[in-house]
Amino acid sequence: MVVGNLSLHGRLSLTVVKPDGSVRERREGDNVMCTGGLSVIAGALVWSGIQDQAANQGVTEPTYLTPLWGAVGSGAGTPAASDTLLFNELDRQIVGAGASSPATPSIAAAVTWLFYFPSPATTWTVTEAGVFANGTSDGSSTATSGTMMDHWAFSPSVSVPTTDTLILQATFSVSGV
């Protein structure tokens, strides 16, 4: 999605890890940035820039992306910018790590978040993933909470047996156009 002279691009990857630490399967691909997600990102940028002067400006409510959740699902369909939910969410986990890299004249700045999914109780067939901002802060993982930032569907599916774990990595890059 291009806004003015800025471009925000999302890319997700799923890695299924065996108990011995080796990789069983990996998928990576571009995702659809969702309209609601772009709005919360813009709000968080505004808050970041004015928070020290917010009271003087009459702004009383901060805007954050947290709590940030990664979700995986087993649904089918074509992701769209208007999406607010996965097609069929299996599970979601709160962000476990994050990092950023600065821009250079030839490389976009990027933020990366990691979400760790422990071994599922039953084997999963994963076909989609997404990241949700402003999910519930009470520690629960309510599937309908938060604002969907991005949505990714892929084929073939990824199988996650009950012995394995899954890592979802979300990378958003920001560049000038």
Short mmCIF file of C-alpha atoms in Angstrom, two decimals:
data_model
loop_
_atom_site.label_atom_id
_atom_site.label_comp_id
_atom_site.label_asym_id
_atom_site.label_seq_id
_atom_site.Cartn_x
_atom_site.Cartn_y
_atom_site.Cartn_z
CA MET A 1 0.00 0.00 0.00
CA VAL A 2 1.41 3.38 -0.95
CA VAL A 3 0.59 6.47 1.10
CA GLY A 4 2.15 9.70 -0.16
CA ASN A 5 5.80 8.86 -0.57
CA LEU A 6 5.81 5.97 1.89
CA SER A 7 5.27 2.31 1.19
CA LEU A 8 4.44 -0.29 3.87
CA HIS A 9 5.02 -3.87 2.85
CA GLY A 10 4.35 -6.98 4.92
CA ARG A 11 5.89 -10.43 4.73
CA LEU A 12 5.12 -13.42 6.95
CA SER A 13 6.86 -16.72 7.45
CA LEU A 14 5.90 -19.90 9.28
CA THR A 15 8.47 -22.38 10.51
CA VAL A 16 7.50 -25.77 11.96
CA VAL A 17 10.19 -26.97 14.37
CA LYS A 18 10.68 -30.62 15.37
CA PRO A 19 11.47 -31.56 19.00
CA ASP A 20 15.18 -31.93 18.10
CA GLY A 21 15.27 -28.31 16.86
CA SER A 22 15.44 -29.11 13.16
CA VAL A 23 13.03 -27.50 10.70
CA ARG A 24 10.22 -29.74 9.44
CA GLU A 25 8.69 -27.20 7.07
CA ARG A 26 8.83 -23.50 6.21
CA ARG A 27 6.62 -21.14 4.20
CA GLU A 28 7.23 -17.48 3.45
CA GLY A 29 5.27 -14.94 1.47
CA ASP A 30 3.92 -11.45 1.04
CA ASN A 31 0.72 -10.57 2.83
CA VAL A 32 -2.14 -8.12 2.45
CA MET A 33 -1.92 -5.08 4.70
CA CYS A 34 -5.39 -4.52 6.19
CA THR A 35 -7.06 -1.12 6.32
CA GLY A 36 -7.68 -1.33 10.07
CA GLY A 37 -4.03 -2.24 10.62
CA LEU A 38 -2.80 0.72 8.61
CA SER A 39 -5.03 2.95 10.75
CA VAL A 40 -3.63 1.66 14.07
CA ILE A 41 -0.08 2.00 12.74
CA ALA A 42 -0.78 5.65 11.79
CA GLY A 43 -2.33 6.29 15.22
CA ALA A 44 0.67 4.75 16.99
CA LEU A 45 3.03 6.93 14.94
CA VAL A 46 1.07 10.05 15.89
CA TRP A 47 1.13 9.10 19.57
CA SER A 48 4.85 8.35 19.43
CA GLY A 49 5.49 11.82 18.05
CA ILE A 50 3.29 13.81 20.46
CA GLN A 51 3.20 11.80 23.70
CA ASP A 52 5.48 14.23 25.56
CA GLN A 53 3.17 17.12 24.57
CA ALA A 54 -0.13 15.21 24.42
CA ALA A 55 -1.64 16.82 27.53
CA ASN A 56 -0.83 20.31 26.20
CA GLN A 57 -2.60 19.37 22.96
CA GLY A 58 -5.66 17.98 24.69
CA VAL A 59 -4.93 14.38 23.69
CA THR A 60 -5.82 12.13 26.60
CA GLU A 61 -5.85 8.67 25.03
CA PRO A 62 -2.60 7.06 23.91
CA THR A 63 -2.59 4.85 20.82
CA TYR A 64 -0.41 1.77 20.93
CA LEU A 65 -0.17 -1.45 18.91
CA THR A 66 -0.04 -3.53 22.08
CA PRO A 67 -0.97 -6.13 23.02
CA LEU A 68 0.28 -7.61 19.76
CA TRP A 69 -0.82 -11.12 18.78
CA GLY A 70 0.17 -13.46 15.97
CA ALA A 71 -2.51 -15.87 14.76
CA VAL A 72 -2.65 -18.94 12.52
CA GLY A 73 -5.68 -20.47 10.87
CA SER A 74 -6.99 -23.23 8.66
CA GLY A 75 -9.45 -21.29 6.53
CA ALA A 76 -9.67 -20.85 2.79
CA GLY A 77 -10.17 -17.67 0.83
CA THR A 78 -8.42 -14.69 -0.65
CA PRO A 79 -7.16 -12.10 1.84
CA ALA A 80 -8.42 -8.55 1.29
CA ALA A 81 -7.51 -5.15 2.74
CA SER A 82 -10.95 -5.03 4.39
CA ASP A 83 -10.37 -8.25 6.40
CA THR A 84 -10.85 -8.05 10.16
CA LEU A 85 -10.44 -11.75 11.06
CA LEU A 86 -8.74 -14.87 9.79
CA PHE A 87 -11.07 -17.17 7.85
CA ASN A 88 -10.81 -19.87 10.55
CA GLU A 89 -8.47 -19.09 13.45
CA LEU A 90 -6.77 -22.04 15.15
CA ASP A 91 -4.71 -20.22 17.77
CA ARG A 92 -2.98 -16.96 18.60
CA GLN A 93 0.03 -16.10 20.71
CA ILE A 94 1.31 -12.83 22.15
CA VAL A 95 4.49 -11.37 20.66
CA GLY A 96 7.62 -13.02 22.02
CA ALA A 97 10.34 -10.85 20.47
CA GLY A 98 10.78 -7.83 18.26
CA ALA A 99 13.52 -5.94 16.49
CA SER A 100 14.00 -3.21 13.93
CA SER A 101 16.60 -2.46 11.29
CA PRO A 102 17.39 1.02 10.00
CA ALA A 103 16.96 2.10 6.41
CA THR A 104 19.86 2.69 4.06
CA PRO A 105 19.70 4.43 0.68
CA SER A 106 19.02 1.05 -0.95
CA ILE A 107 17.35 -1.00 1.82
CA ALA A 108 13.98 -0.30 3.48
CA ALA A 109 13.68 0.06 7.25
CA ALA A 110 12.01 -2.96 8.82
CA VAL A 111 10.36 -4.14 12.00
CA THR A 112 10.15 -7.85 12.79
CA TRP A 113 8.04 -9.59 15.41
CA LEU A 114 8.20 -13.27 16.42
CA PHE A 115 5.33 -15.34 17.81
CA TYR A 116 5.97 -18.79 19.34
CA PHE A 117 3.24 -21.44 19.24
CA PRO A 118 3.77 -24.44 21.56
CA SER A 119 2.87 -27.96 20.45
CA PRO A 120 -0.83 -28.14 19.55
CA ALA A 121 -3.18 -30.60 21.30
CA THR A 122 -4.23 -31.96 17.89
CA THR A 123 -2.44 -31.79 14.54
CA TRP A 124 -3.01 -28.48 12.77
CA THR A 125 -3.33 -27.88 9.05
CA VAL A 126 -2.31 -24.23 8.67
CA THR A 127 -3.26 -22.24 5.56
CA GLU A 128 -3.30 -18.65 6.81
CA ALA A 129 -1.77 -16.26 9.33
CA GLY A 130 -2.05 -12.69 10.53
CA VAL A 131 -1.02 -10.15 13.16
CA PHE A 132 -3.49 -8.36 15.43
CA ALA A 133 -2.87 -5.08 17.28
CA ASN A 134 -4.75 -4.01 20.39
CA GLY A 135 -5.83 -7.54 21.30
CA THR A 136 -7.09 -8.30 24.77
CA SER A 137 -4.66 -7.30 27.50
CA ASP A 138 -5.95 -9.74 30.10
CA GLY A 139 -3.68 -12.50 28.84
CA SER A 140 -6.44 -14.32 27.00
CA SER A 141 -6.22 -15.10 23.33
CA THR A 142 -9.74 -14.28 22.21
CA ALA A 143 -9.92 -14.96 18.48
CA THR A 144 -12.15 -11.97 17.73
CA SER A 145 -10.15 -9.36 19.64
CA GLY A 146 -7.89 -6.70 18.22
CA THR A 147 -7.40 -5.03 14.87
CA MET A 148 -6.10 -7.17 12.03
CA MET A 149 -2.93 -5.59 10.68
CA ASP A 150 -2.18 -8.08 7.91
CA HIS A 151 -3.49 -11.32 6.42
CA TRP A 152 -1.64 -14.04 4.55
CA ALA A 153 -3.05 -17.18 2.92
CA PHE A 154 -0.88 -19.81 1.28
CA SER A 155 -0.89 -23.16 -0.44
CA PRO A 156 0.11 -25.88 0.01
CA SER A 157 -0.85 -26.04 3.67
CA VAL A 158 1.59 -26.59 6.54
CA SER A 159 1.02 -29.51 8.90
CA VAL A 160 1.95 -29.01 12.57
CA PRO A 161 1.96 -32.37 14.43
CA THR A 162 1.37 -32.53 18.18
CA THR A 163 5.11 -33.08 18.71
CA ASP A 164 6.22 -29.90 16.94
CA THR A 165 6.12 -26.17 17.60
CA LEU A 166 5.53 -23.28 15.22
CA ILE A 167 7.17 -19.88 14.84
CA LEU A 168 5.38 -17.06 13.02
CA GLN A 169 7.60 -14.19 11.90
CA ALA A 170 6.04 -10.93 10.73
CA THR A 171 8.19 -8.34 8.97
CA PHE A 172 6.90 -4.95 7.91
CA SER A 173 9.20 -2.83 5.76
CA VAL A 174 8.82 0.92 5.27
CA SER A 175 10.38 2.70 2.32
CA GLY A 176 10.05 5.83 0.23
CA VAL A 177 8.59 5.45 -3.22
#
